[in-house]
Amino acid sequence: MSEAESTVGERMKARSSNRVTIRDVARHAGVSKSTVSRVLNDKGYASSDTVERVQRAIEELNYVPQATARGLASQRNGALGLLVNDLSTLTIPPLLSGIDSMIQEEDYNLLIAAAGHQASRSVPLGAHNTDGLLVYADSVTDEQLRRFYEAEFPVVLMHRHPPEGVDIPSVNIENRQSTRELISHLIEEHGYRRIAFLRGPDHQEDSREREESYVETLRAHDISVDPTLIELGGFSEVISRQAVEDWLSEGIEPDAIFAGDDGGAMGAIKAIRQAGLRVPEDIAVVGFDDDRYAEYGNPSLTTVHVPLEQVGREAVKRLMRLVREGAAESTVLPTSVVIRRSCGCQYPEMPG
Amino acid sequence: MSEAESTVGERMKARSSNRVTIRDVARHAGVSKSTVSRVLNDKGYASSDTVERVQRAIEELNYVPQATARGLASQRNGALGLLVNDLSTLTIPPLLSGIDSMIQEEDYNLLIAAAGHQASRSVPLGAHNTDGLLVYADSVTDEQLRRFYEAEFPVVLMHRHPPEGVDIPSVNIENRQSTRELISHLIEEHGYRRIAFLRGPDHQEDSREREESYVETLRAHDISVDPTLIELGGFSEVISRQAVEDWLSEGIEPDAIFAGDDGGAMGAIKAIRQAGLRVPEDIAVVGFDDDRYAEYGNPSLTTVHVPLEQVGREAVKRLMRLVREGAAESTVLPTSVVIRRSCGCQYPEMPG
DNA sequence: TTGAAAGCGCTAACAT
DNA sequence: ATGTTAGCGCTTTCAA
């Protein structure tokens, strides 16, 4: 019996389910499943006549190949995964936007999961449901990363370097240079000397690099580093605000505060104003990220612009290369200081 | 031959692939695949002894069931889809966060796709790769919605009502009442009478409802509606800014501007300040959404708080019910006016 | 250029 | 309580 024909039993079966399968298309076009598959995937030979018949059948039946079946047969999932710590962050939208646009171009799907604060738990995304993973910062542990690496599962890191001995490509941003420029600006242009720092979470590389560069820059200007002026801001508005409130209530009043991220800067500003002080007249505040609201802050925020959308796109590009060619290179994207009002400068676009 | 045993050929095959399958687990535990499957899915009976052996085998072999195979066999995808217009919006993070947390609780995966501005194109998510869809606002057309409905494919709408004759559950927010309160506040507390409106995209229901309520509230206060004071803001900072610039350059100077969303409010503020005018002294501005930066705006933004995280969670809950029980109810979540500085009030927390 | 057949890794009757 | 058997809907050799 030819596959292109059908028995009564088959017909009834086909009728009983309203799901259109490749067999229905084959039957409708008068060809075999294999031929339909070839047309679908543009693989192997097919006479233009056949191609057209099959495509018409697909249209007429409104056929869409089922992902699970296709995946099982071809041993690929057709999806890329994204792991982040926290989806509610403001840095997420541009990142997502970049990732999604690139992934759609590549005809893959995007599977997302937030690791929450238990980066130790088992990862919900992996070889069982994706063909590769984008890992943001410390959303998975070194150990888990190592396992992916040993299993030769394609992973690209964002805002993080691979641990020792693990050769995973990464897309990072330049933290040190812009931090140096930013802190130098505070010292040289504004004459601040008591500059505080609000650290990010302990395991965030971005935060560590920013802190190191902050320390180096102070030293380069012969300013001794005062440990009481370094507190945990946790890349969080709430924690940062509390830290600054604590300083102020203890009578510690820096000239300026370098918050590890813009959210922290907002928390700092809130604390300062609540204490009846002014930003930047009494205490200047600068951040990092250039979140969407940085420009609209009160006052507008001097910060460092991070090309997050580009980070997303570059990461996907690299992951695709890794999936297809087995290798990809790392990169570090440039950042740039954005001077606005909160450091004490006159931000041009904002009169009043 | 029992399934629990193995031939040399099978062993070699198992060795040749480094992927651990259910057969490996079965062999390792000395049981059949079915038993492993039962333990895996907690279905049917199994002696506690067997359960333990199987679980140990799973641990030891580091086995994770393959999503495609499981999906094909069980006729489900194990994933829920989310369709939005634009991933780069600020309303996205809380929404995503709510959706993701709920979805992880339900042990599903989250597949995301931005429709871009071609809501007309074919939808990348559907029955072929998900078990149900969350549709945000106008990210798909009425026609596409109708097709899903006719195919009895589970869909839950967010920030949108189903078209006529299509009974799809939705999670919406209260737009009219809070708009009425907001506009009444501008009129009654501040005495504004020339109040402009920046409309959202044409097909956004939120925007239409806000506009209707805006018009009604003006009329209720015996204020005639001036069509020149209604312009397209497109729920976009850039478009809104341009619209306000146009007004000002034409000498049109409202007492207050009601932007359809917070992004638009920011654009309006920018335009006003650039024209050398002050907010709220010369022109007041209010928004809608209560985005993360609304409180930090310059001045802080009077707006309407929208419980986006809850919208996400409620939508997932309803979609799960729809998937499992075939039905779910719609709901409308309450919103609340948040008075800050941009309307002309004294916002308590911000001295200086 | 096309069709037949095998099989991807799992679940789900149905036996027993 | 557990094993056997049949697929799920595709892709992919292999023949023809």
XYZ file of C-alpha atoms (C1' of nucleotides) in Angstrom:
736
model
C 0.000 0.000 0.000
C 1.335 3.392 -0.936
C 1.582 5.997 1.770
C -0.170 8.451 -0.446
C -3.359 6.403 -0.372
C -5.510 5.741 2.603
C -7.687 3.077 4.091
C -11.075 3.608 5.572
C -9.627 3.105 9.022
C -7.159 5.868 8.472
C -9.778 8.213 7.214
C -11.860 7.699 10.250
C -8.906 8.255 12.442
C -8.020 11.420 10.647
C -11.560 12.625 11.004
C -11.759 11.822 14.669
C -8.968 14.276 15.474
C -9.267 17.814 14.211
C -5.522 18.290 14.258
C -4.026 18.560 10.780
C -0.911 16.423 10.435
C 1.684 15.937 7.776
C -0.271 12.908 6.596
C -3.304 14.980 5.829
C -1.165 17.291 3.777
C 0.473 14.368 1.994
C -2.880 12.871 1.150
C -4.289 16.188 0.014
C -1.333 16.824 -2.263
C -1.162 13.237 -3.449
C 2.394 12.686 -2.309
C 4.157 10.943 0.556
C 4.921 12.318 3.992
C 8.592 12.343 3.094
C 7.966 14.661 0.198
C 5.975 17.037 2.335
C 8.751 17.010 4.871
C 11.292 17.840 2.205
C 9.261 20.751 0.985
C 8.713 21.922 4.530
C 12.387 21.959 5.306
C 13.600 22.876 1.862
C 15.807 19.816 1.913
C 16.637 17.396 -0.853
C 15.078 17.499 -4.267
C 11.536 18.201 -5.322
C 10.088 19.139 -8.670
C 8.731 22.641 -8.699
C 5.400 21.129 -9.606
C 5.343 19.016 -6.469
C 6.533 21.866 -4.323
C 3.660 23.966 -5.470
C 1.069 21.264 -4.908
C 2.356 20.649 -1.426
C 2.416 24.299 -0.539
C -1.111 24.709 -1.719
C -2.194 21.765 0.383
C -0.478 23.295 3.396
C -2.286 26.556 2.862
C -5.638 24.964 2.246
C -5.478 22.743 5.273
C -3.928 25.442 7.379
C -1.190 23.086 8.405
C 1.471 23.971 10.943
C 4.050 21.327 11.831
C 3.918 20.287 15.452
C 6.950 21.369 17.408
C 7.171 18.346 19.662
C 7.062 15.826 16.830
C 9.483 17.752 14.751
C 11.773 18.157 17.701
C 11.713 14.524 18.642
C 12.471 13.382 15.137
C 15.161 15.895 14.419
C 16.659 15.910 17.886
C 16.425 19.632 18.354
C 14.088 21.777 20.378
C 13.781 24.801 18.142
C 14.031 27.067 21.150
C 16.676 29.068 22.920
C 16.470 29.713 26.639
C 17.077 32.828 28.678
C 17.894 32.682 32.369
C 17.819 35.829 34.477
C 17.677 36.532 38.186
C 14.748 38.825 38.172
C 12.334 39.740 35.445
C 11.032 42.797 37.223
C 14.214 44.808 36.751
C 14.268 47.844 34.517
C 17.286 46.584 32.621
C 15.159 43.716 31.349
C 13.078 45.382 28.608
C 15.901 46.511 26.338
C 17.712 43.237 26.884
C 14.637 41.202 26.034
C 13.878 43.339 23.077
C 17.318 42.775 21.615
C 17.206 39.055 22.267
C 13.736 38.560 20.884
C 14.314 40.469 17.674
C 17.440 38.475 16.908
C 15.853 35.172 17.823
C 12.854 35.750 15.605
C 15.186 36.443 12.722
C 16.791 33.091 13.336
C 13.435 31.348 13.431
C 13.832 30.082 16.935
C 11.586 30.452 19.926
C 12.462 32.127 23.186
C 11.955 30.329 26.466
C 12.328 32.480 29.576
C 12.793 31.709 33.220
C 13.722 33.742 36.252
C 15.997 31.885 38.614
C 14.683 33.745 41.609
C 17.105 33.995 44.466
C 17.806 30.315 44.599
C 20.377 30.132 41.860
C 21.248 26.854 43.549
C 18.078 25.070 42.546
C 18.069 22.971 39.421
C 17.828 25.016 36.268
C 14.421 24.802 34.569
C 15.962 25.258 31.129
C 18.514 22.976 29.542
C 19.198 20.356 26.893
C 15.804 18.785 27.556
C 13.861 21.766 26.268
C 16.238 24.148 24.477
C 19.086 24.028 21.990
C 21.112 26.607 23.841
C 21.036 28.977 26.766
C 21.614 32.657 27.388
C 22.700 33.118 30.969
C 22.507 36.546 32.538
C 24.971 37.402 35.303
C 24.758 35.082 38.289
C 21.423 33.464 37.521
C 23.149 30.071 37.588
C 26.047 28.868 39.706
C 29.598 28.189 38.525
C 28.930 24.544 39.172
C 25.894 24.481 36.906
C 27.830 26.334 34.256
C 30.552 23.754 34.485
C 28.055 20.971 33.967
C 26.698 22.609 30.841
C 30.214 23.001 29.581
C 31.132 19.409 30.230
C 27.960 18.224 28.546
C 28.992 20.409 25.616
C 25.682 22.194 25.799
C 25.750 25.591 24.049
C 25.720 28.483 26.506
C 26.504 32.163 26.134
C 27.046 34.356 29.169
C 25.868 37.916 29.523
C 27.373 40.300 32.052
C 29.553 37.541 33.383
C 32.802 35.766 32.663
C 33.087 31.985 32.728
C 34.731 30.377 35.751
C 38.295 29.078 35.573
C 38.791 26.302 33.041
C 35.382 26.726 31.494
C 35.544 28.057 27.976
C 32.110 29.597 27.457
C 31.722 32.661 25.216
C 30.452 35.796 26.898
C 29.110 39.228 26.100
C 30.245 41.726 28.662
C 30.321 45.467 29.036
C 33.151 47.839 29.806
C 32.823 48.712 33.509
C 36.256 49.936 34.548
C 36.935 52.653 32.073
C 33.597 54.394 32.374
C 33.713 54.102 36.152
C 37.115 55.763 36.078
C 35.769 58.566 33.917
C 32.727 58.987 36.083
C 34.621 59.120 39.384
C 37.308 61.329 37.873
C 34.586 63.690 36.777
C 33.283 63.917 40.342
C 36.742 64.612 41.687
C 38.174 66.843 39.001
C 35.158 68.831 37.873
C 33.304 69.090 41.140
C 36.082 68.782 43.696
C 34.329 65.998 45.659
C 36.646 63.918 47.819
C 34.358 61.986 50.115
C 32.732 59.749 47.532
C 30.680 56.804 48.776
C 29.933 53.593 46.889
C 26.826 51.408 46.995
C 27.905 47.893 46.057
C 25.786 45.490 44.044
C 25.123 41.883 45.084
C 28.290 40.087 46.070
C 28.537 37.771 43.122
C 27.782 40.298 40.407
C 30.882 40.825 38.333
C 29.675 44.180 37.075
C 29.550 45.396 40.642
C 32.978 44.041 41.502
C 34.570 45.667 38.496
C 32.894 48.950 39.269
C 34.056 48.798 42.851
C 37.622 47.994 41.888
C 37.755 50.811 39.423
C 36.198 53.160 41.963
C 38.921 52.282 44.472
C 41.696 52.620 41.898
C 40.431 55.971 40.735
C 40.261 57.359 44.265
C 43.819 56.192 44.891
C 45.023 57.641 41.628
C 43.779 60.965 42.926
C 45.465 60.449 46.286
C 42.187 59.994 48.078
C 42.274 57.320 50.725
C 39.453 54.812 50.620
C 37.150 55.068 53.610
C 35.557 51.670 54.248
C 32.618 53.214 56.078
C 31.708 54.861 52.790
C 31.237 51.517 51.045
C 27.938 49.803 51.739
C 25.755 47.163 50.153
C 23.150 48.667 47.834
C 22.368 45.290 46.272
C 21.473 46.851 42.916
C 18.224 47.573 44.676
C 16.325 50.752 45.318
C 15.100 49.605 48.694
C 18.417 48.351 50.047
C 20.281 51.385 48.743
C 17.822 53.740 50.282
C 18.203 52.057 53.633
C 21.989 52.187 53.398
C 21.944 55.908 52.746
C 19.428 56.513 55.509
C 21.771 54.714 57.858
C 24.701 56.886 56.823
C 22.774 60.078 57.290
C 21.333 59.092 60.646
C 24.880 58.321 61.801
C 25.995 61.745 60.720
C 27.985 60.376 57.799
C 27.516 62.804 54.940
C 29.538 62.144 51.788
C 30.090 64.741 49.069
C 28.809 62.313 46.498
C 27.394 58.796 46.222
C 28.270 56.412 43.397
C 25.438 53.902 43.268
C 26.287 50.619 41.567
C 23.188 50.911 39.418
C 20.466 53.426 38.605
C 17.903 51.776 40.827
C 20.262 52.246 43.748
C 20.786 55.855 42.729
C 17.043 56.433 42.919
C 16.939 54.916 46.376
C 19.828 57.132 47.438
C 18.131 60.249 46.131
C 14.974 59.343 47.989
C 16.855 58.930 51.272
C 18.748 62.176 50.827
C 15.666 64.217 50.097
C 13.759 62.649 52.896
C 16.504 63.782 55.250
C 15.791 67.302 54.075
C 18.919 67.557 51.954
C 19.206 68.464 48.307
C 20.634 66.570 45.320
C 23.129 67.565 44.021
C 23.702 70.692 46.137
C 24.242 68.865 49.425
C 25.083 65.409 48.169
C 25.625 64.462 44.536
C 24.477 61.076 43.243
C 25.556 59.128 40.169
C 24.448 55.740 38.936
C 25.161 53.095 36.311
C 22.998 51.610 33.498
C 21.195 54.624 32.076
C 17.793 53.108 32.684
C 14.863 54.575 30.816
C 13.981 56.894 33.695
C 17.508 58.200 34.348
C 16.889 61.192 32.143
C 13.607 61.997 33.877
C 14.878 61.658 37.402
C 14.592 64.460 39.872
C 17.229 65.626 39.288
C 18.106 63.891 36.038
C 20.696 61.233 36.677
C 24.342 61.346 35.713
C 25.164 57.747 34.915
C 26.821 55.353 32.465
C 25.005 54.215 29.387
C 24.933 50.449 28.860
C 23.892 49.165 25.402
C 21.619 46.425 26.723
C 19.705 45.846 23.538
C 22.982 45.271 21.763
C 24.117 42.934 24.527
C 21.020 40.869 23.827
C 21.516 40.791 20.098
C 25.206 39.966 20.298
C 24.541 37.187 22.756
C 21.978 35.557 20.481
C 24.286 35.858 17.488
C 27.006 34.107 19.415
C 24.709 31.431 20.721
C 23.534 30.686 17.198
C 27.106 30.331 16.021
C 27.816 28.053 18.939
C 24.804 25.894 18.131
C 25.623 25.683 14.451
C 29.388 25.807 14.283
C 30.400 24.699 17.729
C 32.344 27.824 18.558
C 31.946 31.544 19.129
C 34.008 34.448 20.422
C 33.502 36.586 23.463
C 33.181 40.328 23.316
C 33.134 43.383 25.527
C 30.825 46.205 24.510
C 31.745 49.808 25.171
C 29.837 52.004 27.613
C 29.787 55.777 27.926
C 29.396 58.305 30.691
C 26.267 60.438 30.464
C 26.517 63.712 32.330
C 23.218 65.135 33.560
C 22.203 67.061 36.679
C 22.612 64.771 39.670
C 26.397 65.133 39.738
C 26.107 68.901 40.029
C 26.436 69.809 36.360
C 23.912 71.902 34.478
C 22.029 69.482 32.280
C 21.398 71.468 29.095
C 17.969 70.250 28.060
C 16.244 70.962 31.348
C 15.513 74.593 32.158
C 13.417 75.439 35.172
C 12.325 -10.654 26.572
C 11.632 -8.326 29.440
C 12.127 -4.653 28.876
C 14.134 -4.434 32.018
C 16.920 -6.497 30.494
C 19.133 -5.498 27.668
C 20.971 -6.959 24.725
C 24.508 -6.182 23.743
C 23.231 -4.180 20.817
C 21.193 -1.993 23.075
C 24.068 -1.379 25.379
C 26.231 -0.269 22.538
C 23.577 2.016 21.295
C 23.124 3.493 24.715
C 26.824 4.047 24.939
C 27.089 5.612 21.547
C 24.766 8.455 22.575
C 25.531 10.361 25.734
C 21.910 11.336 26.204
C 20.294 9.574 29.143
C 16.851 8.268 28.274
C 14.069 6.687 30.213
C 15.357 3.303 29.100
C 18.661 3.860 30.805
C 16.850 4.702 33.985
C 14.603 1.658 33.656
C 17.598 -0.592 33.155
C 19.494 0.962 36.004
C 16.578 0.538 38.370
C 15.680 -2.912 37.077
C 12.153 -1.961 36.075
C 10.261 -1.193 32.881
C 9.989 2.163 31.154
C 6.334 2.365 32.155
C 7.205 2.144 35.791
C 9.722 4.906 35.440
C 7.134 6.961 33.618
C 4.644 6.376 36.404
C 7.083 7.468 39.041
C 8.031 10.446 36.946
C 4.468 11.618 36.595
C 3.247 10.383 39.939
C 0.515 8.489 38.155
C -0.911 5.098 38.911
C 0.436 2.772 41.556
C 3.983 2.004 42.537
C 5.409 0.384 45.629
C 7.376 2.782 47.737
C 10.308 0.465 47.279
C 10.176 0.777 43.509
C 9.644 4.506 43.685
C 12.763 4.882 45.701
C 14.868 2.714 43.402
C 13.692 4.628 40.378
C 14.342 7.978 41.974
C 17.815 6.936 42.904
C 18.471 5.791 39.355
C 17.232 9.141 38.084
C 19.561 10.971 40.429
C 22.531 8.786 39.686
C 22.161 9.014 35.955
C 21.229 12.667 36.109
C 18.194 11.996 34.009
C 15.875 14.721 32.787
C 12.933 13.718 30.586
C 13.097 15.175 27.128
C 10.398 17.743 26.522
C 9.786 16.927 22.867
C 9.287 13.210 23.448
C 7.108 13.751 26.436
C 5.111 16.310 24.555
C 4.609 14.157 21.512
C 3.457 11.196 23.555
C 1.190 13.097 25.865
C -0.102 15.512 23.280
C 0.812 18.586 25.244
C 3.591 21.085 24.893
C 4.273 21.880 28.506
C 4.570 25.546 27.667
C 2.384 28.612 27.754
C 2.914 31.440 25.295
C 2.933 35.172 25.793
C 2.317 37.562 22.925
C 3.028 41.257 23.347
C 3.484 44.157 20.980
C 6.730 45.399 22.294
C 9.115 43.921 24.787
C 10.960 47.165 25.349
C 8.127 48.876 27.191
C 8.404 49.703 30.871
C 5.128 48.038 31.673
C 6.674 44.738 30.680
C 8.852 43.889 33.711
C 6.119 43.687 36.342
C 3.848 41.888 33.919
C 6.521 39.326 33.061
C 7.439 38.908 36.654
C 3.877 38.090 37.604
C 3.436 35.716 34.705
C 6.699 33.905 35.235
C 6.231 33.348 38.953
C 2.795 31.872 38.440
C 3.901 29.744 35.518
C 6.813 28.280 37.416
C 4.454 27.313 40.201
C 2.377 25.456 37.667
C 5.427 23.698 36.284
C 5.012 25.070 32.828
C 7.453 26.905 30.621
C 7.047 30.384 29.271
C 7.452 31.073 25.568
C 7.606 34.731 24.613
C 7.248 36.563 21.353
C 6.837 40.184 20.408
C 4.442 40.673 17.528
C 6.240 43.767 16.362
C 4.058 46.177 14.502
C 2.804 43.609 12.067
C 0.057 42.138 14.187
C -1.216 40.926 10.847
C 1.556 38.446 10.260
C 1.066 34.855 11.290
C 1.429 34.314 15.017
C 4.634 32.514 15.985
C 2.969 30.896 18.988
C -0.012 28.575 18.874
C -1.259 25.027 19.272
C 1.850 23.724 17.551
C 4.173 24.816 20.331
C 2.120 25.835 23.371
C -0.854 24.618 25.379
C -2.323 28.061 25.704
C -1.701 31.694 24.995
C -1.644 34.937 26.929
C -2.440 37.755 24.557
C -1.589 41.281 25.571
C -3.728 44.095 24.165
C -3.723 44.257 20.374
C -0.727 42.020 19.724
C -2.975 39.809 17.590
C -5.887 40.735 15.359
C -9.551 40.031 16.032
C -9.433 37.614 13.138
C -6.598 35.618 14.661
C -8.359 35.609 17.989
C -11.440 34.258 16.311
C -9.444 31.440 14.770
C -8.043 30.443 18.130
C -11.528 30.487 19.560
C -12.962 28.363 16.798
C -10.137 25.885 17.146
C -10.976 25.824 20.851
C -7.425 26.733 21.664
C -7.046 28.161 25.185
C -6.409 31.897 25.158
C -6.611 34.533 27.858
C -6.628 38.208 26.979
C -4.880 40.914 28.956
C -5.831 44.549 28.648
C -8.340 43.683 25.974
C -11.866 42.417 25.572
C -12.743 39.688 23.103
C -14.438 40.697 19.848
C -18.144 40.174 19.365
C -19.246 36.556 19.560
C -15.917 35.329 20.805
C -16.058 34.094 24.356
C -12.475 34.349 25.539
C -11.728 35.130 29.190
C -9.882 38.341 29.857
C -8.062 40.186 32.601
C -8.647 43.883 32.315
C -8.101 46.920 34.462
C -10.478 49.623 35.571
C -9.804 52.584 33.280
C -12.925 54.715 33.472
C -13.327 55.262 37.158
C -9.747 56.229 37.861
C -9.685 58.453 34.802
C -12.779 60.189 36.108
C -11.154 60.683 39.498
C -7.962 61.908 37.930
C -9.606 64.438 35.619
C -12.025 65.544 38.331
C -9.030 66.204 40.546
C -7.485 68.428 37.891
C -10.710 70.362 37.507
C -11.937 70.531 41.064
C -8.715 70.822 43.043
C -6.666 72.820 40.618
C -9.280 74.658 38.611
C -7.889 73.582 35.247
C -10.338 73.773 32.380
C -8.282 73.438 29.255
C -7.172 69.844 29.699
C -5.525 68.133 26.746
C -5.405 64.397 26.071
C -2.675 62.340 24.407
C -4.334 59.279 22.915
C -2.739 55.846 22.766
C -2.584 53.714 19.623
C -5.929 53.513 17.874
C -6.712 49.915 18.665
C -5.746 49.950 22.315
C -8.842 49.511 24.423
C -7.204 51.013 27.477
C -6.694 54.189 25.530
C -10.229 54.273 24.189
C -11.714 53.801 27.623
C -9.507 56.488 29.060
C -10.470 58.853 26.283
C -14.157 58.192 26.697
C -13.996 58.728 30.412
C -11.951 61.883 29.893
C -14.604 63.270 27.567
C -17.447 62.312 29.891
C -15.755 63.880 32.879
C -15.166 67.140 31.075
C -18.808 67.231 30.012
C -19.945 66.409 33.525
C -18.139 69.563 34.591
C -19.683 71.603 31.801
C -16.413 71.877 29.959
C -16.745 71.609 26.212
C -14.382 69.208 24.521
C -11.890 70.964 22.271
C -10.807 68.581 19.510
C -7.553 70.430 18.957
C -6.610 69.412 22.482
C -6.752 65.723 21.620
C -3.727 64.358 19.799
C -2.077 61.020 19.200
C 0.590 60.243 21.794
C 0.740 56.601 20.769
C 1.658 55.472 24.294
C 5.080 56.623 23.235
C 7.481 59.111 24.693
C 8.723 60.249 21.311
C 5.341 60.689 19.655
C 3.881 62.410 22.709
C 6.775 64.787 22.919
C 6.345 65.719 19.295
C 2.630 66.266 19.763
C 3.188 68.634 22.659
C 5.944 70.461 20.804
C 3.495 70.998 17.966
C 0.878 72.412 20.312
C 3.300 74.793 21.921
C 4.765 75.995 18.667
C 1.236 76.716 17.446
C 0.593 78.766 20.546
C -1.754 76.173 22.005
C -1.092 76.073 25.732
C -3.392 73.874 27.823
C -3.701 74.160 31.602
C -2.967 70.477 31.930
C -2.133 67.456 29.798
C -3.519 64.001 30.456
C -1.123 61.592 28.790
C -2.583 58.165 28.029
C 0.395 56.519 29.677
C 3.417 57.456 31.766
C 5.817 57.250 28.857
C 3.748 59.840 27.067
C 3.720 61.983 30.201
C 7.505 61.947 30.221
C 7.592 63.015 26.604
C 5.148 65.811 27.368
C 7.224 67.039 30.285
C 10.311 67.061 28.126
C 8.594 69.145 25.460
C 7.197 71.593 27.975
C 10.515 72.156 29.699
C 12.315 72.495 26.438
C 9.936 75.274 25.522
C 11.106 77.043 28.653
C 7.920 76.374 30.593
C 7.552 74.758 33.981
C 5.683 71.635 35.102
C 3.307 71.937 36.876
C 3.345 75.726 37.315
C 2.727 76.577 33.663
C 1.291 73.296 32.451
C 0.393 70.336 34.632
C 0.914 66.793 33.377
C -0.625 63.520 34.522
C -0.130 60.013 33.213
C -1.389 56.464 33.570
C 0.346 53.211 34.627
C 2.509 54.282 37.545
C 5.673 52.995 35.911
C 8.675 52.447 38.126
C 10.050 55.897 37.340
C 6.835 57.825 37.912
C 7.771 58.556 41.477
C 11.223 59.757 40.507
C 10.138 61.962 37.681
C 10.990 65.628 37.602
C 8.529 66.525 38.933
C 7.217 63.261 40.329
C 4.290 62.096 38.277
C 0.650 62.127 39.286
C -0.768 59.048 37.608
C -2.924 55.947 38.030
C -1.477 52.840 39.541
C -2.028 49.665 37.503
C -1.408 46.322 39.246
C 0.496 44.776 36.346
C 2.104 41.990 38.287
C -1.309 40.924 39.440
C -2.639 41.146 35.902
C 0.051 38.656 34.923
C -0.670 36.275 37.737
C -4.419 36.387 37.275
C -4.075 35.788 33.566
C -1.936 32.700 34.099
C -4.340 31.355 36.710
C -7.184 31.734 34.278
C -5.283 30.210 31.412
C -4.444 27.204 33.555
C -8.081 26.761 34.450
C -8.975 27.043 30.802
C -6.418 24.428 29.837
C -7.463 22.028 32.570
C -11.162 22.612 32.989
C -12.125 24.153 29.702
C -13.507 27.339 31.194
C -12.495 30.418 33.137
C -13.999 33.735 34.157
C -12.982 37.222 33.155
C -12.064 39.862 35.667
C -11.415 43.564 35.950
C -8.747 44.632 38.408
C -9.064 47.903 40.306
C -6.700 50.804 39.749
C -6.037 53.805 41.939
C -5.103 57.417 41.422
C -1.698 58.363 42.794
C -1.327 62.059 43.490
C 2.218 63.408 43.296
C 3.681 66.693 42.120
C 3.114 66.953 38.381
C -0.547 67.862 38.774
C 0.320 70.825 40.947
C -0.048 69.206 44.345
C 2.647 69.153 47.003
C 3.990 65.634 47.010
C 4.743 64.978 50.668
C 7.889 62.872 50.447
C 9.856 65.254 48.321
C 11.162 68.391 49.987
C 13.461 70.734 48.067
C 12.645 12.957 -7.897
C 9.926 10.287 -4.829
C 8.198 6.575 -1.477
C 8.712 3.038 2.242
C 10.269 2.080 6.610
C 12.435 2.888 10.788
C 12.752 5.313 14.817
C 13.282 9.741 17.919
C 11.886 9.146 23.720
C 8.177 9.225 25.867
C 3.003 8.111 27.613
C -1.013 5.415 28.024
C -4.106 1.717 27.346
C -4.314 -2.858 28.387
C -2.763 -7.028 30.300
C -1.458 -9.709 34.062
C 1.860 -3.201 41.386
C 4.275 -3.776 37.128
C 5.302 -5.078 32.167
C 3.951 -5.213 27.157
C 2.471 -2.955 23.280
C 1.270 0.717 20.407
C 1.625 4.747 18.910
C 2.267 10.419 19.170
C 3.863 13.290 14.223
C 7.583 14.168 12.465
C 12.633 13.418 9.965
C 15.804 10.650 7.766
C 18.254 6.970 5.712
C 17.728 3.877 2.034
C 15.684 2.062 -2.258
C 13.806 2.599 -6.348
